[in-house]
Amino acid sequence: LESSLLTKPWASVCFGESAFLAKVCFRDTGYILLISDLSSVWYESADAEAVGQRSKELNKRLTVHVSSFLHHLCDLMSPLMTGQLDTTTSFSCHHTAGGLSLHVKSMLSGLPFYWKFHCCPAPVEMVSRHLVRPLIRMSLALQYQVQKLTFLLLQKDAEIEDYRENGATLSRDRLQTEPFQEAVFQQNFMAEVRSSAS
């Protein structure tokens, strides 16, 4: 399950006024949920037996197979993870002693359906594998991309300057651009980053 979770993208989700990043993976054998508010990271991994036991506690009137519960949970979580609002389902979260509890209310087979994800703090290795390493890799890839684009812009400026020196003129003045200044661009970019972070 956790290996499959690595291939899942992070999604931005909101529960009331609280914003989180989350990723989840469902299988017939269980599920794994990872959720973070960028200060803490919590997770829950539950196998089919644990899902069956909890479903009996929370949904005494429902008698369906565990796989049906898992498929229904997956169907309820999918719109949340893609930013689509489902008015028939409500989500709420509650901080508990050392953990996070996510409550789900919906309907299944015409009866009320309840579920609780009991999340505990994620191990350091899990946080590193799912959050820290991918972020560092993406940061390095974006830095490399910026370097390549900067090089291309400087080349384009040199090419345009060569055209001008050889008598070429623009047919439309609105197409004229200022030469790219890398230092000024980096300074403005970092100022925007600091402003958005605060």
PDB file of C-alpha atoms in Angstrom:
ATOM      1  CA  LEU A   1       0.000   0.000   0.000  1.00  0.00           C
ATOM      2  CA  GLU A   2       2.705   2.481   0.892  1.00  0.00           C
ATOM      3  CA  SER A   3       4.577   1.749  -2.349  1.00  0.00           C
ATOM      4  CA  SER A   4       1.377   2.536  -4.261  1.00  0.00           C
ATOM      5  CA  LEU A   5       0.935   5.691  -2.186  1.00  0.00           C
ATOM      6  CA  LEU A   6       4.273   6.980  -3.515  1.00  0.00           C
ATOM      7  CA  THR A   7       2.727   7.234  -6.985  1.00  0.00           C
ATOM      8  CA  LYS A   8      -0.238   9.277  -5.737  1.00  0.00           C
ATOM      9  CA  PRO A   9      -0.086  13.089  -6.014  1.00  0.00           C
ATOM     10  CA  TRP A  10      -0.564  15.387  -3.044  1.00  0.00           C
ATOM     11  CA  ALA A  11      -3.883  17.240  -3.050  1.00  0.00           C
ATOM     12  CA  SER A  12      -4.921  20.422  -1.295  1.00  0.00           C
ATOM     13  CA  VAL A  13      -7.977  19.804   0.904  1.00  0.00           C
ATOM     14  CA  CYS A  14      -9.924  21.951   3.374  1.00  0.00           C
ATOM     15  CA  PHE A  15     -11.920  20.942   6.432  1.00  0.00           C
ATOM     16  CA  GLY A  16     -13.718  24.027   7.666  1.00  0.00           C
ATOM     17  CA  GLU A  17     -11.086  26.731   8.117  1.00  0.00           C
ATOM     18  CA  SER A  18      -8.187  24.264   8.164  1.00  0.00           C
ATOM     19  CA  ALA A  19      -6.124  23.597   5.023  1.00  0.00           C
ATOM     20  CA  PHE A  20      -4.145  20.387   4.519  1.00  0.00           C
ATOM     21  CA  LEU A  21      -2.171  18.453   1.971  1.00  0.00           C
ATOM     22  CA  ALA A  22      -3.273  14.847   1.643  1.00  0.00           C
ATOM     23  CA  LYS A  23      -2.763  11.696  -0.370  1.00  0.00           C
ATOM     24  CA  VAL A  24      -4.595   8.403  -0.060  1.00  0.00           C
ATOM     25  CA  CYS A  25      -4.530   4.942  -1.601  1.00  0.00           C
ATOM     26  CA  PHE A  26      -7.321   2.362  -1.452  1.00  0.00           C
ATOM     27  CA  ARG A  27      -7.114  -1.332  -2.257  1.00  0.00           C
ATOM     28  CA  ASP A  28      -9.392  -4.297  -1.542  1.00  0.00           C
ATOM     29  CA  THR A  29      -6.901  -5.188   1.197  1.00  0.00           C
ATOM     30  CA  GLY A  30      -7.154  -1.837   3.007  1.00  0.00           C
ATOM     31  CA  TYR A  31      -6.068   1.769   2.700  1.00  0.00           C
ATOM     32  CA  ILE A  32      -3.358   4.227   3.675  1.00  0.00           C
ATOM     33  CA  LEU A  33      -3.870   7.956   4.238  1.00  0.00           C
ATOM     34  CA  LEU A  34      -1.186  10.613   4.649  1.00  0.00           C
ATOM     35  CA  ILE A  35      -2.140  14.158   5.668  1.00  0.00           C
ATOM     36  CA  SER A  36      -0.150  17.260   6.625  1.00  0.00           C
ATOM     37  CA  ASP A  37      -0.725  20.878   7.626  1.00  0.00           C
ATOM     38  CA  LEU A  38       2.966  21.577   6.794  1.00  0.00           C
ATOM     39  CA  SER A  39       3.713  21.693  10.511  1.00  0.00           C
ATOM     40  CA  SER A  40       2.923  18.064  11.287  1.00  0.00           C
ATOM     41  CA  VAL A  41       2.339  14.928   9.243  1.00  0.00           C
ATOM     42  CA  TRP A  42      -0.122  12.187  10.224  1.00  0.00           C
ATOM     43  CA  TYR A  43      -1.057   8.874   8.674  1.00  0.00           C
ATOM     44  CA  GLU A  44      -3.301   5.877   9.052  1.00  0.00           C
ATOM     45  CA  SER A  45      -2.831   2.457   7.502  1.00  0.00           C
ATOM     46  CA  ALA A  46      -5.693   0.003   7.965  1.00  0.00           C
ATOM     47  CA  ASP A  47      -6.026  -3.537   6.623  1.00  0.00           C
ATOM     48  CA  ALA A  48      -9.306  -5.236   5.704  1.00  0.00           C
ATOM     49  CA  GLU A  49      -9.724  -6.722   9.185  1.00  0.00           C
ATOM     50  CA  ALA A  50      -9.368  -3.329  10.879  1.00  0.00           C
ATOM     51  CA  VAL A  51     -11.772  -1.764   8.370  1.00  0.00           C
ATOM     52  CA  GLY A  52     -14.321  -4.514   9.019  1.00  0.00           C
ATOM     53  CA  GLN A  53     -14.102  -4.082  12.777  1.00  0.00           C
ATOM     54  CA  ARG A  54     -14.454  -0.307  12.647  1.00  0.00           C
ATOM     55  CA  SER A  55     -17.328  -0.485  10.173  1.00  0.00           C
ATOM     56  CA  LYS A  56     -19.251  -2.699  12.622  1.00  0.00           C
ATOM     57  CA  GLU A  57     -18.688  -0.170  15.401  1.00  0.00           C
ATOM     58  CA  LEU A  58     -19.677   2.888  13.356  1.00  0.00           C
ATOM     59  CA  ASN A  59     -22.347   1.445  11.073  1.00  0.00           C
ATOM     60  CA  LYS A  60     -24.296  -1.172  13.012  1.00  0.00           C
ATOM     61  CA  ARG A  61     -27.239  -1.114  10.583  1.00  0.00           C
ATOM     62  CA  LEU A  62     -25.099  -1.722   7.499  1.00  0.00           C
ATOM     63  CA  THR A  63     -24.182  -5.277   6.578  1.00  0.00           C
ATOM     64  CA  VAL A  64     -22.012  -5.131   3.483  1.00  0.00           C
ATOM     65  CA  HIS A  65     -18.703  -6.763   2.601  1.00  0.00           C
ATOM     66  CA  VAL A  66     -15.500  -5.013   3.677  1.00  0.00           C
ATOM     67  CA  SER A  67     -14.506  -4.483   0.039  1.00  0.00           C
ATOM     68  CA  SER A  68     -17.776  -2.569  -0.468  1.00  0.00           C
ATOM     69  CA  PHE A  69     -16.886  -0.291   2.450  1.00  0.00           C
ATOM     70  CA  LEU A  70     -13.456   0.313   0.937  1.00  0.00           C
ATOM     71  CA  HIS A  71     -14.874   1.052  -2.510  1.00  0.00           C
ATOM     72  CA  HIS A  72     -17.433   3.416  -0.985  1.00  0.00           C
ATOM     73  CA  LEU A  73     -14.737   5.210   1.022  1.00  0.00           C
ATOM     74  CA  CYS A  74     -12.663   5.543  -2.137  1.00  0.00           C
ATOM     75  CA  ASP A  75     -15.677   7.006  -3.975  1.00  0.00           C
ATOM     76  CA  LEU A  76     -16.216   9.500  -1.143  1.00  0.00           C
ATOM     77  CA  MET A  77     -12.570  10.578  -0.949  1.00  0.00           C
ATOM     78  CA  SER A  78     -11.962  10.889  -4.702  1.00  0.00           C
ATOM     79  CA  PRO A  79     -13.979  14.127  -5.194  1.00  0.00           C
ATOM     80  CA  LEU A  80     -12.306  15.624  -2.118  1.00  0.00           C
ATOM     81  CA  MET A  81      -8.848  14.851  -3.532  1.00  0.00           C
ATOM     82  CA  THR A  82      -9.698  16.454  -6.881  1.00  0.00           C
ATOM     83  CA  GLY A  83     -11.216  19.626  -5.432  1.00  0.00           C
ATOM     84  CA  GLN A  84     -14.823  18.737  -6.260  1.00  0.00           C
ATOM     85  CA  LEU A  85     -17.484  19.426  -3.665  1.00  0.00           C
ATOM     86  CA  ASP A  86     -20.014  16.704  -2.966  1.00  0.00           C
ATOM     87  CA  THR A  87     -22.932  18.160  -1.012  1.00  0.00           C
ATOM     88  CA  THR A  88     -24.084  14.704   0.092  1.00  0.00           C
ATOM     89  CA  THR A  89     -20.848  14.057   1.982  1.00  0.00           C
ATOM     90  CA  SER A  90     -19.411  16.049   4.882  1.00  0.00           C
ATOM     91  CA  PHE A  91     -15.858  15.968   6.214  1.00  0.00           C
ATOM     92  CA  SER A  92     -14.511  17.343   9.473  1.00  0.00           C
ATOM     93  CA  CYS A  93     -11.252  16.988  11.349  1.00  0.00           C
ATOM     94  CA  HIS A  94     -10.397  17.087  15.020  1.00  0.00           C
ATOM     95  CA  HIS A  95      -7.013  17.250  16.689  1.00  0.00           C
ATOM     96  CA  THR A  96      -6.632  14.537  19.279  1.00  0.00           C
ATOM     97  CA  ALA A  97      -3.927  13.789  21.817  1.00  0.00           C
ATOM     98  CA  GLY A  98      -0.938  13.206  19.573  1.00  0.00           C
ATOM     99  CA  GLY A  99      -2.987  12.668  16.438  1.00  0.00           C
ATOM    100  CA  LEU A 100      -5.638  13.785  13.994  1.00  0.00           C
ATOM    101  CA  SER A 101      -9.130  12.363  13.505  1.00  0.00           C
ATOM    102  CA  LEU A 102     -10.938  12.789  10.190  1.00  0.00           C
ATOM    103  CA  HIS A 103     -14.706  12.231  10.266  1.00  0.00           C
ATOM    104  CA  VAL A 104     -16.809  11.368   7.205  1.00  0.00           C
ATOM    105  CA  LYS A 105     -20.618  11.390   6.989  1.00  0.00           C
ATOM    106  CA  SER A 106     -22.488  10.143   3.933  1.00  0.00           C
ATOM    107  CA  MET A 107     -25.079   7.618   2.759  1.00  0.00           C
ATOM    108  CA  LEU A 108     -24.697   4.003   1.655  1.00  0.00           C
ATOM    109  CA  SER A 109     -27.569   1.838   0.408  1.00  0.00           C
ATOM    110  CA  GLY A 110     -30.061   4.418   1.669  1.00  0.00           C
ATOM    111  CA  LEU A 111     -28.656   4.385   5.210  1.00  0.00           C
ATOM    112  CA  PRO A 112     -26.380   6.859   7.022  1.00  0.00           C
ATOM    113  CA  PHE A 113     -22.695   5.999   6.624  1.00  0.00           C
ATOM    114  CA  TYR A 114     -20.026   7.117   9.085  1.00  0.00           C
ATOM    115  CA  TRP A 115     -16.285   6.729   9.034  1.00  0.00           C
ATOM    116  CA  LYS A 116     -13.378   7.928  11.143  1.00  0.00           C
ATOM    117  CA  PHE A 117      -9.754   7.982  10.059  1.00  0.00           C
ATOM    118  CA  HIS A 118      -7.613   7.756  13.204  1.00  0.00           C
ATOM    119  CA  CYS A 119      -4.287   9.278  12.153  1.00  0.00           C
ATOM    120  CA  CYS A 120      -1.133   9.197  14.259  1.00  0.00           C
ATOM    121  CA  PRO A 121       2.157  11.059  13.699  1.00  0.00           C
ATOM    122  CA  ALA A 122       3.968   9.717  10.646  1.00  0.00           C
ATOM    123  CA  PRO A 123       7.437   8.193  11.146  1.00  0.00           C
ATOM    124  CA  VAL A 124      10.377  10.343  10.052  1.00  0.00           C
ATOM    125  CA  GLU A 125      11.276   7.937   7.249  1.00  0.00           C
ATOM    126  CA  MET A 126       7.735   8.105   5.836  1.00  0.00           C
ATOM    127  CA  VAL A 127       7.767  11.924   5.938  1.00  0.00           C
ATOM    128  CA  SER A 128      11.129  11.936   4.194  1.00  0.00           C
ATOM    129  CA  ARG A 129      10.036   9.422   1.540  1.00  0.00           C
ATOM    130  CA  HIS A 130       6.703  11.049   0.690  1.00  0.00           C
ATOM    131  CA  LEU A 131       7.320  14.752   1.348  1.00  0.00           C
ATOM    132  CA  VAL A 132      10.915  15.886   1.900  1.00  0.00           C
ATOM    133  CA  ARG A 133      12.727  13.955  -0.855  1.00  0.00           C
ATOM    134  CA  PRO A 134      10.135  14.670  -3.584  1.00  0.00           C
ATOM    135  CA  LEU A 135      10.162  18.377  -2.660  1.00  0.00           C
ATOM    136  CA  ILE A 136      13.957  18.540  -2.812  1.00  0.00           C
ATOM    137  CA  ARG A 137      14.015  16.683  -6.143  1.00  0.00           C
ATOM    138  CA  MET A 138      11.389  19.041  -7.566  1.00  0.00           C
ATOM    139  CA  SER A 139      13.262  22.082  -6.246  1.00  0.00           C
ATOM    140  CA  LEU A 140      16.479  20.917  -7.916  1.00  0.00           C
ATOM    141  CA  ALA A 141      14.631  20.207 -11.183  1.00  0.00           C
ATOM    142  CA  LEU A 142      13.071  23.689 -11.138  1.00  0.00           C
ATOM    143  CA  GLN A 143      16.451  25.294 -10.420  1.00  0.00           C
ATOM    144  CA  TYR A 144      17.928  23.472 -13.410  1.00  0.00           C
ATOM    145  CA  GLN A 145      14.977  24.558 -15.568  1.00  0.00           C
ATOM    146  CA  VAL A 146      15.443  28.214 -14.532  1.00  0.00           C
ATOM    147  CA  GLN A 147      19.155  28.010 -15.414  1.00  0.00           C
ATOM    148  CA  LYS A 148      18.319  26.611 -18.869  1.00  0.00           C
ATOM    149  CA  LEU A 149      15.651  29.270 -19.490  1.00  0.00           C
ATOM    150  CA  THR A 150      17.995  32.036 -18.317  1.00  0.00           C
ATOM    151  CA  PHE A 151      20.671  30.788 -20.742  1.00  0.00           C
ATOM    152  CA  LEU A 152      18.122  30.719 -23.595  1.00  0.00           C
ATOM    153  CA  LEU A 153      16.909  34.262 -22.812  1.00  0.00           C
ATOM    154  CA  LEU A 154      20.454  35.597 -22.805  1.00  0.00           C
ATOM    155  CA  GLN A 155      21.074  33.841 -26.119  1.00  0.00           C
ATOM    156  CA  LYS A 156      17.912  35.367 -27.573  1.00  0.00           C
ATOM    157  CA  ASP A 157      18.960  38.829 -26.403  1.00  0.00           C
ATOM    158  CA  ALA A 158      22.353  38.361 -28.083  1.00  0.00           C
ATOM    159  CA  GLU A 159      20.624  37.180 -31.267  1.00  0.00           C
ATOM    160  CA  ILE A 160      18.276  40.202 -31.281  1.00  0.00           C
ATOM    161  CA  GLU A 161      21.166  42.589 -30.652  1.00  0.00           C
ATOM    162  CA  ASP A 162      23.035  41.070 -33.609  1.00  0.00           C
ATOM    163  CA  TYR A 163      19.992  41.650 -35.835  1.00  0.00           C
ATOM    164  CA  ARG A 164      19.817  45.294 -34.698  1.00  0.00           C
ATOM    165  CA  GLU A 165      23.496  45.900 -35.321  1.00  0.00           C
ATOM    166  CA  ASN A 166      22.994  44.625 -38.864  1.00  0.00           C
ATOM    167  CA  GLY A 167      20.102  47.035 -39.548  1.00  0.00           C
ATOM    168  CA  ALA A 168      17.045  44.927 -38.712  1.00  0.00           C
ATOM    169  CA  THR A 169      14.051  46.843 -37.341  1.00  0.00           C
ATOM    170  CA  LEU A 170      10.749  45.812 -35.784  1.00  0.00           C
ATOM    171  CA  SER A 171       7.624  46.170 -37.906  1.00  0.00           C
ATOM    172  CA  ARG A 172       5.575  46.694 -34.711  1.00  0.00           C
ATOM    173  CA  ASP A 173       6.959  48.742 -31.824  1.00  0.00           C
ATOM    174  CA  ARG A 174       4.789  46.922 -29.266  1.00  0.00           C
ATOM    175  CA  LEU A 175       6.899  43.780 -29.799  1.00  0.00           C
ATOM    176  CA  GLN A 176      10.041  45.489 -28.511  1.00  0.00           C
ATOM    177  CA  THR A 177      11.386  44.060 -25.236  1.00  0.00           C
ATOM    178  CA  GLU A 178      14.034  45.090 -22.742  1.00  0.00           C
ATOM    179  CA  PRO A 179      17.172  42.927 -22.422  1.00  0.00           C
ATOM    180  CA  PHE A 180      16.810  40.244 -19.740  1.00  0.00           C
ATOM    181  CA  GLN A 181      18.632  41.116 -16.511  1.00  0.00           C
ATOM    182  CA  GLU A 182      19.225  37.975 -14.514  1.00  0.00           C
ATOM    183  CA  ALA A 183      20.210  39.695 -11.245  1.00  0.00           C
ATOM    184  CA  VAL A 184      17.105  41.917 -11.257  1.00  0.00           C
ATOM    185  CA  PHE A 185      14.862  38.937 -12.080  1.00  0.00           C
ATOM    186  CA  GLN A 186      16.303  36.865  -9.205  1.00  0.00           C
ATOM    187  CA  GLN A 187      15.966  39.786  -6.786  1.00  0.00           C
ATOM    188  CA  ASN A 188      12.295  40.405  -7.723  1.00  0.00           C
ATOM    189  CA  PHE A 189      11.502  36.697  -7.622  1.00  0.00           C
ATOM    190  CA  MET A 190      12.937  36.235  -4.117  1.00  0.00           C
ATOM    191  CA  ALA A 191      11.055  39.337  -2.921  1.00  0.00           C
ATOM    192  CA  GLU A 192       7.792  37.794  -4.195  1.00  0.00           C
ATOM    193  CA  VAL A 193       8.596  34.476  -2.498  1.00  0.00           C
ATOM    194  CA  ARG A 194       9.257  36.170   0.841  1.00  0.00           C
ATOM    195  CA  SER A 195       6.074  38.219   0.487  1.00  0.00           C
ATOM    196  CA  SER A 196       3.889  35.183  -0.243  1.00  0.00           C
ATOM    197  CA  ALA A 197       5.495  33.220   2.612  1.00  0.00           C
ATOM    198  CA  SER A 198       4.657  35.939   5.131  1.00  0.00           C
TER     199      SER A 198
END
